[in-house]
Tab-separated table of C-alpha atoms in Angstrom:
chain	number	residue	atom	x	y	z
A	1	UNK	CA	21.470	-19.896	20.263
A	2	UNK	CA	19.764	-21.085	17.491
A	3	UNK	CA	19.326	-18.707	14.076
A	4	UNK	CA	16.920	-19.704	11.501
A	5	UNK	CA	17.357	-18.660	7.986
A	6	UNK	CA	14.080	-18.852	6.272
A	7	UNK	CA	14.988	-19.500	2.354
A	8	UNK	CA	11.891	-18.156	0.685
A	9	UNK	CA	10.438	-19.427	-2.466
A	10	UNK	CA	12.322	-17.368	-5.744
A	11	UNK	CA	14.379	-15.780	-2.452
A	12	UNK	CA	17.209	-13.040	-3.537
A	13	UNK	CA	20.269	-15.294	-3.168
A	14	UNK	CA	22.475	-12.389	-2.264
A	15	UNK	CA	20.330	-11.542	0.580
A	16	UNK	CA	19.638	-15.333	1.777
A	17	UNK	CA	23.103	-16.373	2.311
A	18	UNK	CA	24.772	-13.295	4.166
A	19	UNK	CA	23.162	-13.829	7.333
A	20	UNK	CA	23.683	-17.850	7.267
A	21	UNK	CA	27.226	-16.675	6.330
A	22	UNK	CA	27.732	-14.083	9.123
A	23	UNK	CA	26.532	-16.231	12.326
A	24	UNK	CA	28.661	-19.208	10.732
A	25	UNK	CA	31.929	-16.728	10.732
A	26	UNK	CA	30.988	-14.928	14.126
A	27	UNK	CA	31.486	-18.930	15.436
A	28	UNK	CA	34.945	-19.009	13.628
A	29	UNK	CA	35.721	-15.663	15.195
A	30	UNK	CA	34.762	-16.606	18.645
A	31	UNK	CA	36.565	-19.986	18.726
A	32	UNK	CA	39.591	-17.601	17.383
A	33	UNK	CA	39.123	-15.547	20.375
A	34	UNK	CA	39.289	-18.278	22.670
A	35	UNK	CA	35.383	-17.948	23.467
A	36	UNK	CA	32.618	-20.557	22.738
A	37	UNK	CA	30.917	-20.677	19.180
A	38	UNK	CA	27.511	-19.856	20.725
A	39	UNK	CA	25.233	-19.701	17.160
A	40	UNK	CA	23.299	-22.773	15.458
A	41	UNK	CA	22.448	-21.541	12.354
A	42	UNK	CA	20.290	-23.590	9.634
A	43	UNK	CA	18.254	-22.977	6.676
A	44	UNK	CA	14.577	-23.752	6.758
A	45	UNK	CA	11.759	-23.855	4.002
A	46	UNK	CA	8.756	-24.930	2.837
A	47	UNK	CA	11.044	-27.376	0.511
A	48	UNK	CA	14.140	-29.257	1.017
A	49	UNK	CA	15.550	-27.394	-2.356
A	50	UNK	CA	14.441	-24.041	-2.298
A	51	UNK	CA	14.851	-22.047	-6.022
A	52	UNK	CA	16.390	-18.470	-5.670
A	53	UNK	CA	16.312	-15.594	-8.002
A	54	UNK	CA	15.184	-16.880	-11.352
A	55	UNK	CA	15.930	-20.426	-10.660
A	56	UNK	CA	19.836	-19.385	-11.227
A	57	UNK	CA	20.326	-21.049	-7.929
A	58	UNK	CA	19.323	-23.429	-5.414
A	59	UNK	CA	19.311	-23.933	-1.371
A	60	UNK	CA	19.664	-26.973	-0.041
A	61	UNK	CA	17.608	-26.549	3.252
A	62	UNK	CA	18.846	-28.200	6.438
A	63	UNK	CA	14.798	-28.881	7.696
A	64	UNK	CA	11.524	-27.925	6.693
A	65	UNK	CA	9.891	-24.747	8.290
A	66	UNK	CA	7.268	-26.637	9.474
A	67	UNK	CA	9.722	-28.920	11.434
A	68	UNK	CA	11.269	-25.789	12.974
A	69	UNK	CA	9.623	-26.319	16.431
A	70	UNK	CA	11.265	-23.323	18.019
A	71	UNK	CA	14.017	-21.130	17.723
A	72	UNK	CA	15.511	-18.191	19.283
A	73	UNK	CA	15.831	-15.869	15.974
A	74	UNK	CA	14.196	-16.093	12.901
A	75	UNK	CA	15.196	-14.560	9.796
A	76	UNK	CA	12.952	-13.600	6.810
A	77	UNK	CA	14.820	-12.820	3.334
A	78	UNK	CA	13.341	-10.800	0.417
A	79	UNK	CA	12.092	-12.679	-2.641
A	80	UNK	CA	13.382	-12.136	-6.132
A	81	UNK	CA	10.869	-10.284	-8.833
A	82	UNK	CA	7.366	-9.995	-8.753
A	83	UNK	CA	6.657	-9.047	-4.931
A	84	UNK	CA	2.925	-10.074	-5.043
A	85	UNK	CA	3.802	-13.353	-6.869
A	86	UNK	CA	6.365	-14.088	-4.162
A	87	UNK	CA	4.134	-13.348	-1.102
A	88	UNK	CA	1.377	-15.801	-2.616
A	89	UNK	CA	4.537	-18.695	-3.120
A	90	UNK	CA	5.274	-18.386	0.453
A	91	UNK	CA	2.022	-17.540	1.924
A	92	UNK	CA	2.360	-21.165	3.504
A	93	UNK	CA	5.229	-19.660	5.675
A	94	UNK	CA	2.959	-17.182	7.025
A	95	UNK	CA	1.173	-19.365	9.896
A	96	UNK	CA	4.847	-20.814	11.264
A	97	UNK	CA	6.388	-17.255	11.145
A	98	UNK	CA	3.350	-16.610	13.536
A	99	UNK	CA	3.584	-19.593	15.614
A	100	UNK	CA	7.665	-19.238	16.151
A	101	UNK	CA	7.171	-15.655	17.244
A	102	UNK	CA	4.150	-16.864	19.447
A	103	UNK	CA	6.674	-19.024	21.345
A	104	UNK	CA	8.871	-16.539	21.879
A	105	UNK	CA	11.665	-15.808	18.691
A	106	UNK	CA	12.981	-12.914	17.479
A	107	UNK	CA	12.238	-12.274	14.161
A	108	UNK	CA	14.317	-9.985	11.751
A	109	UNK	CA	12.892	-9.190	8.146
A	110	UNK	CA	16.056	-7.891	5.510
A	111	UNK	CA	14.882	-5.585	2.958
A	112	UNK	CA	11.972	-6.256	1.074
A	113	UNK	CA	11.264	-9.309	3.247
A	114	UNK	CA	9.258	-6.800	5.353
A	115	UNK	CA	6.418	-7.456	2.846
A	116	UNK	CA	6.520	-11.117	4.089
A	117	UNK	CA	6.722	-10.192	7.594
A	118	UNK	CA	3.891	-7.980	7.427
A	119	UNK	CA	1.695	-10.502	5.976
A	120	UNK	CA	1.628	-11.969	9.549
A	121	UNK	CA	-0.007	-9.216	11.143
A	122	UNK	CA	2.799	-8.971	13.567
A	123	UNK	CA	3.764	-5.363	12.522
A	124	UNK	CA	0.830	-3.710	12.890
A	125	UNK	CA	0.688	-0.748	14.827
A	126	UNK	CA	4.608	-0.849	14.635
A	127	UNK	CA	7.430	0.618	12.792
A	128	UNK	CA	9.643	-0.874	10.168
A	129	UNK	CA	11.963	-0.430	7.739
A	130	UNK	CA	12.177	-1.535	4.082
A	131	UNK	CA	13.831	-0.511	0.781
A	132	UNK	CA	13.513	2.992	-0.001
A	133	UNK	CA	12.263	2.163	-3.595
A	134	UNK	CA	9.089	0.211	-2.280
A	135	UNK	CA	7.905	2.924	0.619
A	136	UNK	CA	4.593	3.785	-1.213
A	137	UNK	CA	3.825	0.462	-2.204
A	138	UNK	CA	4.654	-0.864	1.246
A	139	UNK	CA	2.533	2.079	3.011
A	140	UNK	CA	-0.345	1.120	0.583
A	141	UNK	CA	-0.673	-2.143	1.020
A	142	UNK	CA	-0.058	-2.040	4.703
A	143	UNK	CA	-1.633	1.129	6.056
A	144	UNK	CA	-1.476	-0.003	9.772
A	145	UNK	CA	1.820	-0.225	9.669
A	146	UNK	CA	4.368	2.849	9.844
A	147	UNK	CA	7.240	2.343	7.488
A	148	UNK	CA	10.156	4.238	8.530
A	149	UNK	CA	11.551	6.965	5.248
A	150	UNK	CA	15.541	6.397	5.227
A	151	UNK	CA	16.118	4.139	8.292
A	152	UNK	CA	18.794	1.439	7.785
A	153	UNK	CA	17.412	-0.515	11.010
A	154	UNK	CA	14.078	-0.446	12.860
A	155	UNK	CA	13.701	-2.145	16.209
A	156	UNK	CA	10.452	-2.726	17.622
A	157	UNK	CA	10.666	-5.372	20.752
A	158	UNK	CA	11.818	-8.289	19.599
A	159	UNK	CA	11.033	-7.321	16.146
A	160	UNK	CA	13.950	-6.068	13.777
A	161	UNK	CA	13.824	-4.957	10.218
A	162	UNK	CA	16.418	-3.394	7.316
A	163	UNK	CA	16.303	-0.811	4.941
A	164	UNK	CA	17.123	-1.566	1.102
A	165	UNK	CA	20.004	-3.823	-0.492
A	166	UNK	CA	23.186	-3.747	1.119
A	167	UNK	CA	21.745	-2.318	4.090
A	168	UNK	CA	20.629	-5.705	5.424
A	169	UNK	CA	24.364	-6.544	6.178
A	170	UNK	CA	23.582	-3.188	9.071
A	171	UNK	CA	21.070	-4.787	10.676
A	172	UNK	CA	23.306	-8.642	10.441
A	173	UNK	CA	26.066	-7.060	12.225
A	174	UNK	CA	23.837	-5.472	14.517
A	175	UNK	CA	22.059	-9.001	15.574
A	176	UNK	CA	25.807	-10.570	15.671
A	177	UNK	CA	27.006	-8.037	18.026
A	178	UNK	CA	23.435	-8.179	19.905
A	179	UNK	CA	23.862	-11.609	20.803
A	180	UNK	CA	27.722	-12.010	21.030
A	181	UNK	CA	29.739	-8.892	21.232
A	182	UNK	CA	31.214	-5.815	19.556
A	183	UNK	CA	34.501	-7.361	18.788
A	184	UNK	CA	33.316	-10.001	16.834
A	185	UNK	CA	30.719	-8.043	14.707
A	186	UNK	CA	33.844	-5.672	13.778
A	187	UNK	CA	35.931	-8.846	12.705
A	188	UNK	CA	33.154	-9.809	10.669
A	189	UNK	CA	32.682	-6.078	9.166
A	190	UNK	CA	36.463	-5.758	8.522
A	191	UNK	CA	36.457	-9.409	6.862
A	192	UNK	CA	33.548	-8.538	4.498
A	193	UNK	CA	34.592	-4.988	3.740
A	194	UNK	CA	31.220	-3.372	5.732
A	195	UNK	CA	30.463	-0.145	7.180
A	196	UNK	CA	29.516	-1.457	10.571
A	197	UNK	CA	27.792	2.017	11.752
A	198	UNK	CA	25.786	2.948	9.132
A	199	UNK	CA	22.453	4.498	9.910
A	200	UNK	CA	20.588	5.719	7.204
A	201	UNK	CA	19.783	4.469	3.100
A	202	UNK	CA	18.824	8.134	2.823
A	203	UNK	CA	22.000	8.837	0.320
A	204	UNK	CA	21.033	5.875	-1.651
A	205	UNK	CA	17.359	7.105	-2.097
A	206	UNK	CA	16.595	7.605	-6.016
A	207	UNK	CA	13.753	10.154	-6.063
A	208	UNK	CA	10.653	8.939	-8.536
A	209	UNK	CA	8.245	11.624	-7.857
A	210	UNK	CA	5.686	9.508	-6.060
A	211	UNK	CA	3.221	9.065	-8.554
A	212	UNK	CA	1.808	5.705	-7.823
A	213	UNK	CA	-1.440	7.547	-6.951
A	214	UNK	CA	-4.353	8.470	-8.878
A	215	UNK	CA	-5.235	12.067	-8.531
A	216	UNK	CA	-4.282	13.408	-11.900
A	217	UNK	CA	-4.606	17.155	-11.310
A	218	UNK	CA	-1.947	16.593	-8.413
A	219	UNK	CA	0.129	14.747	-10.398
A	220	UNK	CA	-0.011	17.967	-13.172
A	221	UNK	CA	0.991	19.701	-10.244
A	222	UNK	CA	4.109	17.657	-9.662
A	223	UNK	CA	5.127	17.896	-13.391
A	224	UNK	CA	4.733	21.489	-12.946
A	225	UNK	CA	7.316	21.883	-9.796
A	226	UNK	CA	9.745	18.726	-11.692
A	227	UNK	CA	9.849	21.179	-14.818
A	228	UNK	CA	10.177	24.775	-12.780
A	229	UNK	CA	11.892	23.615	-9.370
A	230	UNK	CA	15.104	26.442	-10.285
A	231	UNK	CA	12.558	28.611	-10.409
A	232	UNK	CA	10.620	30.826	-7.098
A	233	UNK	CA	7.441	28.251	-6.311
A	234	UNK	CA	4.452	30.128	-4.515
A	235	UNK	CA	2.296	27.560	-2.865
A	236	UNK	CA	-0.704	29.345	-3.714
A	237	UNK	CA	0.189	29.061	-7.248
A	238	UNK	CA	0.329	25.594	-7.167
A	239	UNK	CA	-3.129	25.648	-5.725
A	240	UNK	CA	-4.378	27.277	-8.517
A	241	UNK	CA	-3.383	24.969	-10.818
A	242	UNK	CA	-6.057	22.418	-9.369
A	243	UNK	CA	-8.374	25.206	-8.606
A	244	UNK	CA	-8.278	25.075	-4.745
A	245	UNK	CA	-7.869	26.821	-1.852
A	246	UNK	CA	-4.133	26.483	-0.212
A	247	UNK	CA	-5.412	24.143	2.893
A	248	UNK	CA	-7.303	21.912	0.681
A	249	UNK	CA	-4.772	21.566	-1.783
A	250	UNK	CA	-2.044	21.037	0.770
A	251	UNK	CA	-4.010	18.621	2.437
A	252	UNK	CA	-4.916	16.768	-1.023
A	253	UNK	CA	-1.295	16.869	-1.892
A	254	UNK	CA	-0.108	14.887	1.215
A	255	UNK	CA	-2.715	12.653	0.913
A	256	UNK	CA	-1.228	11.610	-2.767
A	257	UNK	CA	2.331	12.072	-2.098
A	258	UNK	CA	3.057	11.620	1.401
A	259	UNK	CA	4.814	14.771	1.446
A	260	UNK	CA	3.672	18.491	1.645
A	261	UNK	CA	4.303	20.918	-1.244
A	262	UNK	CA	7.280	22.362	0.039
A	263	UNK	CA	8.427	18.967	1.024
A	264	UNK	CA	8.032	17.825	-2.320
A	265	UNK	CA	9.862	21.062	-3.942
A	266	UNK	CA	12.760	20.158	-1.255
A	267	UNK	CA	13.049	16.740	-2.521
A	268	UNK	CA	12.605	17.722	-6.649
A	269	UNK	CA	15.715	19.946	-5.629
A	270	UNK	CA	17.762	17.524	-3.839
A	271	UNK	CA	17.378	15.121	-6.235
A	272	UNK	CA	18.633	17.575	-8.970
A	273	UNK	CA	21.692	18.915	-6.972
A	274	UNK	CA	22.695	15.185	-6.390
A	275	UNK	CA	22.645	14.667	-10.041
A	276	UNK	CA	24.970	17.559	-10.687
A	277	UNK	CA	27.411	16.599	-8.046
A	278	UNK	CA	27.583	12.933	-9.523
A	279	UNK	CA	27.812	13.861	-13.226
A	280	UNK	CA	29.745	17.551	-13.346
A	281	UNK	CA	32.388	19.628	-12.009
A	282	UNK	CA	30.210	22.086	-10.601
A	283	UNK	CA	30.992	23.642	-7.361
A	284	UNK	CA	28.531	23.519	-4.376
A	285	UNK	CA	27.726	27.019	-4.533
A	286	UNK	CA	26.928	26.305	-8.619
A	287	UNK	CA	24.955	23.860	-7.948
A	288	UNK	CA	23.147	25.362	-5.223
A	289	UNK	CA	21.965	28.321	-7.414
A	290	UNK	CA	21.303	25.924	-10.348
A	291	UNK	CA	18.985	23.821	-7.943
A	292	UNK	CA	17.032	27.092	-7.098
A	293	UNK	CA	18.499	27.773	-3.452
A	294	UNK	CA	19.961	30.841	-2.840
A	295	UNK	CA	20.949	30.880	0.844
A	296	UNK	CA	23.975	28.492	1.581
A	297	UNK	CA	22.805	27.392	4.945
A	298	UNK	CA	19.341	26.321	3.903
A	299	UNK	CA	20.531	24.140	0.788
A	300	UNK	CA	23.208	22.493	3.259
A	301	UNK	CA	20.750	21.717	6.179
A	302	UNK	CA	17.970	20.534	3.349
A	303	UNK	CA	20.325	18.446	1.748
A	304	UNK	CA	21.966	16.844	4.723
A	305	UNK	CA	18.380	16.239	6.369
A	306	UNK	CA	17.099	14.321	3.082
A	307	UNK	CA	20.499	12.897	2.122
A	308	UNK	CA	22.135	12.502	5.416
A	309	UNK	CA	25.595	14.077	3.826
A	310	UNK	CA	26.552	17.277	3.382
A	311	UNK	CA	26.897	18.795	-0.197
A	312	UNK	CA	30.922	18.511	-0.067
A	313	UNK	CA	30.468	14.797	1.365
A	314	UNK	CA	28.105	13.825	-1.105
A	315	UNK	CA	30.122	15.173	-3.995
A	316	UNK	CA	33.335	13.962	-2.933
A	317	UNK	CA	31.772	10.144	-2.688
A	318	UNK	CA	29.508	10.019	-5.449
A	319	UNK	CA	31.238	12.210	-8.209
A	320	UNK	CA	32.019	10.173	-11.502
A	321	UNK	CA	34.098	12.737	-12.828
A	322	UNK	CA	37.522	14.159	-11.619
A	323	UNK	CA	36.794	17.094	-9.563
A	324	UNK	CA	39.041	20.245	-10.881
A	325	UNK	CA	41.371	21.898	-8.019
């Protein structure tokens, strides 16, 4: 099976090398298990020597992308730094991606590599994953694509995409398992100390307030929620801030933030709770009351829905200070 890792101009070295190393390691483990090596792994780029990050690294490609006649799996890592500049620097690659896909190859984007993949139009009308911090930017630039909030891996036909940063390893392991076997994927996960079955990046998401829109009055409402999340917040009162009826306000708020007002309040409160768990010795009940909840079940269910972990699990995993017994 031929695996082609595209080395983008100004690519992220930490994302370019993992799929190459993983499939090479898969061959080693397959041989150690008495099986045949099945992966032919290569770097392809627009030039023979591709600079990565800010020129800190140089990747020597095995061949130029234009010289790849066919491949079984094309992997597209993210670019480093300015996304628009990265897309422009790699625009020459887009037709080659399209051609290889039309010839039957599977395509996988890693993290922000979804932006390069989206430029091909192959994702139009489909779902994909990307880094949680760039969801709004992705939605704005590619409204015809459904980006899945929090997903580690999205698979639509023979197109794959991963969530942010180290989530790319989960997709790489998934692909190794898909094209070889579970045993090999587990050996790679142990070798690289990876969590093979993580299925959500929600726990890593830092809620940024979704203020990239240009509705000044909705931003005023967002600021109000963020200052008063510990209090009881009534939707009708929020609508009054912008002199609007409730239905019109809710529609306008969702259009601007991609959340309903209630969802936004919940996210602000849960983000505050995460901060408390990370940096204080407060127990779950104390944090619950501090962020405006009075119902333990409602707090627990909402926290788990947004982060993927229970409050106790999150506190135990991410607390920066020793927990008092």
